[in-house]
mmCIF file with all atom_site columns, C-alpha atoms in Angstrom:
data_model
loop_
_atom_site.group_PDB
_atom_site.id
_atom_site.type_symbol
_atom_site.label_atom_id
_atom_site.label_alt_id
_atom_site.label_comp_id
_atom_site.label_asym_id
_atom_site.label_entity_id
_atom_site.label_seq_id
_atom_site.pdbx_PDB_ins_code
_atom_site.Cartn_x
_atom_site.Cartn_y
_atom_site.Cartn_z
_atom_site.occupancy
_atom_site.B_iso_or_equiv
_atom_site.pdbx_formal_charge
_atom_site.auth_seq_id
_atom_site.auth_comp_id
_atom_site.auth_asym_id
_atom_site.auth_atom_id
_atom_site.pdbx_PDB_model_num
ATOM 1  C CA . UNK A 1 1  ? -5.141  2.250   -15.971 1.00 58.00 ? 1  UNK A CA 1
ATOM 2  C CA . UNK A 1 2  ? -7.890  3.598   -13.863 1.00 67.00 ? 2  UNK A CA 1
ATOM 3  C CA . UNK A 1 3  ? -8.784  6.911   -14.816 1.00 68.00 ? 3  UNK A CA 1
ATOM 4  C CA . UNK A 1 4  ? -11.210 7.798   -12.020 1.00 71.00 ? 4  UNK A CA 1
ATOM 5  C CA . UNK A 1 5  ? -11.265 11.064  -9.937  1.00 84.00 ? 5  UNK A CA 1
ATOM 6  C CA . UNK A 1 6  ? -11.845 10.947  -6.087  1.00 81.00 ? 6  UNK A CA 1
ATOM 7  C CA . UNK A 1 7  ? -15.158 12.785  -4.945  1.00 88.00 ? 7  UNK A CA 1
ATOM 8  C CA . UNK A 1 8  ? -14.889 15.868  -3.160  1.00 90.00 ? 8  UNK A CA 1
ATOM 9  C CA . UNK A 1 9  ? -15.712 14.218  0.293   1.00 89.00 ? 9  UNK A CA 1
ATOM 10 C CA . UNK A 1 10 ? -13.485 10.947  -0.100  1.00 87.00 ? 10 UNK A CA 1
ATOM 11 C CA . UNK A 1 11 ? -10.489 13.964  -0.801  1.00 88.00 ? 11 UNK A CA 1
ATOM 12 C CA . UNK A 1 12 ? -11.615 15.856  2.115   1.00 90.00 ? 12 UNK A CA 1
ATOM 13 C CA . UNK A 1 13 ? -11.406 12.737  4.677   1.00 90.00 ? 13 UNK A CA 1
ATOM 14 C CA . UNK A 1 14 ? -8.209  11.614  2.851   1.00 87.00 ? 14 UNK A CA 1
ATOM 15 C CA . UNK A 1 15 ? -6.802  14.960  3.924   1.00 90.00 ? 15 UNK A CA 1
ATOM 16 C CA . UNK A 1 16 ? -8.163  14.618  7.129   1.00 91.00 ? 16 UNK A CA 1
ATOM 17 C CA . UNK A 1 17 ? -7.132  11.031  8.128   1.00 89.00 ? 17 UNK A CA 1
ATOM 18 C CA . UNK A 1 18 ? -3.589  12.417  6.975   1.00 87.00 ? 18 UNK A CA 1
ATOM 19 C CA . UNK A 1 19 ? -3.831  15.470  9.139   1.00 91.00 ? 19 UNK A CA 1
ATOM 20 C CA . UNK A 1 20 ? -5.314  14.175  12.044  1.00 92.00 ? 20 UNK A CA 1
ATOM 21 C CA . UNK A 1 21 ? -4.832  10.427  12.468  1.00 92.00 ? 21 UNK A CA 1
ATOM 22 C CA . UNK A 1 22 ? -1.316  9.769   10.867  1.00 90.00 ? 22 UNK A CA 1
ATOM 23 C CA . UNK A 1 23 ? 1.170   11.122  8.809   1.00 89.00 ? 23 UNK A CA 1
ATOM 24 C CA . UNK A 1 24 ? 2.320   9.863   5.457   1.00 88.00 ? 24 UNK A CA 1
ATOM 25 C CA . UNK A 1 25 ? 4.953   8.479   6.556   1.00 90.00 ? 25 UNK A CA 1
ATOM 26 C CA . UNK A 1 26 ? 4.495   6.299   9.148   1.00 91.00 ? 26 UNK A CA 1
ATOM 27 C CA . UNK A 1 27 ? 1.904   5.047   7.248   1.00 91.00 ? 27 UNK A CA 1
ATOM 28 C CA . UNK A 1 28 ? 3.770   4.262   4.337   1.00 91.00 ? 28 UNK A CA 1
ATOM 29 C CA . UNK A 1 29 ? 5.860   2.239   6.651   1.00 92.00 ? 29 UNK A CA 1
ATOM 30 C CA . UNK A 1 30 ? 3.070   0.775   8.413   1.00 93.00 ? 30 UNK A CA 1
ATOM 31 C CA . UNK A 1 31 ? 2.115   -0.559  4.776   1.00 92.00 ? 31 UNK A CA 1
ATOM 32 C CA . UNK A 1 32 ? 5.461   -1.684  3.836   1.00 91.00 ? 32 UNK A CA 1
ATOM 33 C CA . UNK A 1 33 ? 5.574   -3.958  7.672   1.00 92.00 ? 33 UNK A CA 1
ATOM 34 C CA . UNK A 1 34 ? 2.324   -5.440  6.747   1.00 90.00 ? 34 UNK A CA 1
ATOM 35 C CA . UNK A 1 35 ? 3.635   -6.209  2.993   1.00 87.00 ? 35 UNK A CA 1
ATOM 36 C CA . UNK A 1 36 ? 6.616   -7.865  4.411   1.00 88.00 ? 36 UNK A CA 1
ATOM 37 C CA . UNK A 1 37 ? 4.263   -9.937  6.319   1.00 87.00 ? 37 UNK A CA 1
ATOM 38 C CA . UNK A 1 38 ? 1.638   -10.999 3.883   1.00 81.00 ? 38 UNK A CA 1
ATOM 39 C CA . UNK A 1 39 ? 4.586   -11.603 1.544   1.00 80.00 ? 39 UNK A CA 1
ATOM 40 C CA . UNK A 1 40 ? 6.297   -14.081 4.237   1.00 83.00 ? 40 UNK A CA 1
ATOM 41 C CA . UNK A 1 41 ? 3.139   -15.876 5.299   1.00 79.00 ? 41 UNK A CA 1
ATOM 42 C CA . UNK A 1 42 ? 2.234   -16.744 1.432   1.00 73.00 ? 42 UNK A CA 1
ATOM 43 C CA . UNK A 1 43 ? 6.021   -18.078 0.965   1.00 75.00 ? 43 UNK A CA 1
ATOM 44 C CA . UNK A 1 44 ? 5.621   -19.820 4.109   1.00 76.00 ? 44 UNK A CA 1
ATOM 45 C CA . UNK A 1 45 ? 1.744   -20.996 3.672   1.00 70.00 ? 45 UNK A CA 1
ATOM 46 C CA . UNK A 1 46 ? 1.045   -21.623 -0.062  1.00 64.00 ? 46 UNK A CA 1
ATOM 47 C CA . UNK A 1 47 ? 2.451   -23.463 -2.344  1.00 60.00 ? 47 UNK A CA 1
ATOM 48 C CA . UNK A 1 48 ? 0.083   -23.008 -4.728  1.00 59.00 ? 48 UNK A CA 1
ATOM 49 C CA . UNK A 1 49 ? -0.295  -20.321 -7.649  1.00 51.00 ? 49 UNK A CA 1
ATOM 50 C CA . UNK A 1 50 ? -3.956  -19.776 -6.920  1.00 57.00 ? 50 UNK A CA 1
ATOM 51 C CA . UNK A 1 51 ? -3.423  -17.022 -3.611  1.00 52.00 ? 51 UNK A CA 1
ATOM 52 C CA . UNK A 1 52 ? 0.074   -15.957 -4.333  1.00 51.00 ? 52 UNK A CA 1
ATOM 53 C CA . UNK A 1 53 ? -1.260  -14.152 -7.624  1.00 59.00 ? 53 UNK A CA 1
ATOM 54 C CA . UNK A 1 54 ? -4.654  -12.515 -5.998  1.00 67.00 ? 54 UNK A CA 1
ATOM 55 C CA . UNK A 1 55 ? -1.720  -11.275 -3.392  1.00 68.00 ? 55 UNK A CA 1
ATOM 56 C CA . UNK A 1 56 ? 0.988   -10.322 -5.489  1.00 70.00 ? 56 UNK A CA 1
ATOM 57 C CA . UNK A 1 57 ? -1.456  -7.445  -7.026  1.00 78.00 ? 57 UNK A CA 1
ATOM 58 C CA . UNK A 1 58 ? -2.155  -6.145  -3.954  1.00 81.00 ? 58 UNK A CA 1
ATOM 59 C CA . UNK A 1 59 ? 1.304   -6.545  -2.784  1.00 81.00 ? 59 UNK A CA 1
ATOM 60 C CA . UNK A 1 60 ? 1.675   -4.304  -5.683  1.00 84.00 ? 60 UNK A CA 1
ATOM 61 C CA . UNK A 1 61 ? -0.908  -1.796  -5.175  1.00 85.00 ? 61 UNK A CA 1
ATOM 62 C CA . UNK A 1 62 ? 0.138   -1.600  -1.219  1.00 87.00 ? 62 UNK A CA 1
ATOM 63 C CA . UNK A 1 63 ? 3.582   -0.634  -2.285  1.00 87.00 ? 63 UNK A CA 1
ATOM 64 C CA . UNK A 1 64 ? 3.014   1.683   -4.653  1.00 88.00 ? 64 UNK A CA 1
ATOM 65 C CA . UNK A 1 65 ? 0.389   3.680   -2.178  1.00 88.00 ? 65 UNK A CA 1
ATOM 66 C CA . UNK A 1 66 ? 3.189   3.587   0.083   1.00 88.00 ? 66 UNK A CA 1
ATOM 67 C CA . UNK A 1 67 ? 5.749   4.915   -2.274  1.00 89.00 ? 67 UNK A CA 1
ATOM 68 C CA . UNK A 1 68 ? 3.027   7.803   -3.312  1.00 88.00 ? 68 UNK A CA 1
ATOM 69 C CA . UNK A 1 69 ? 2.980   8.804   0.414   1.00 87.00 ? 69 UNK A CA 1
ATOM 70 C CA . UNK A 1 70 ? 6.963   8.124   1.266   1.00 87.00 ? 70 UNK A CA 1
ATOM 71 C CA . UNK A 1 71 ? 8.939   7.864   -1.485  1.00 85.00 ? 71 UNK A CA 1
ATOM 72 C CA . UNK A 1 72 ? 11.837  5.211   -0.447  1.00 75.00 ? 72 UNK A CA 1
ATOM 73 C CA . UNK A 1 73 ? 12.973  3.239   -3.631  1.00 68.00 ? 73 UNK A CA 1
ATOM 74 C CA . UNK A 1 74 ? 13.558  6.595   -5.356  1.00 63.00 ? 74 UNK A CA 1
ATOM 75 C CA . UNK A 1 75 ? 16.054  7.703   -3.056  1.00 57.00 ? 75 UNK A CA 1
ATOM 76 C CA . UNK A 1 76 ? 19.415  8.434   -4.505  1.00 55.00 ? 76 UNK A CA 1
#
């Protein structure tokens, strides 16, 4: 696991991007539609190992950013 910390100014636009361009949680649904995409096109596409695995990390990473900004799979 990556244990590195965020500078001070990547923080700062974070909060800003958040505040002033979008909020959390259409962008965690943003992420999840482009997911579901990228997902479909490699079923559709490849039939090879080779790109589905580079993809299925960031598939990965992609959903769990989105969870971290709109949690949806813990809902009870």
């Amino acid at each position: 696991m990556i244990t590195n910390t965020l500078s001070k100014e990547t923080q700062l636009r974070l909060v800003d991007f958040f505040n002033q361009s979008i909020d959390p949680e259409s962008m965690a649904k943003a992420i999840r539609q482009v997911n579901y995409v990228l997902a479909l096109n490699a079923i559709r596409d490849s039939e090879t190992l080779q790109t589905e695995i580079s993809l299925e990390n960031n598939f990965y990473w992609l959903n769990r950013l989105a969870e971290i900004l709109n949690p949806y799979l813990d809902v009870e």
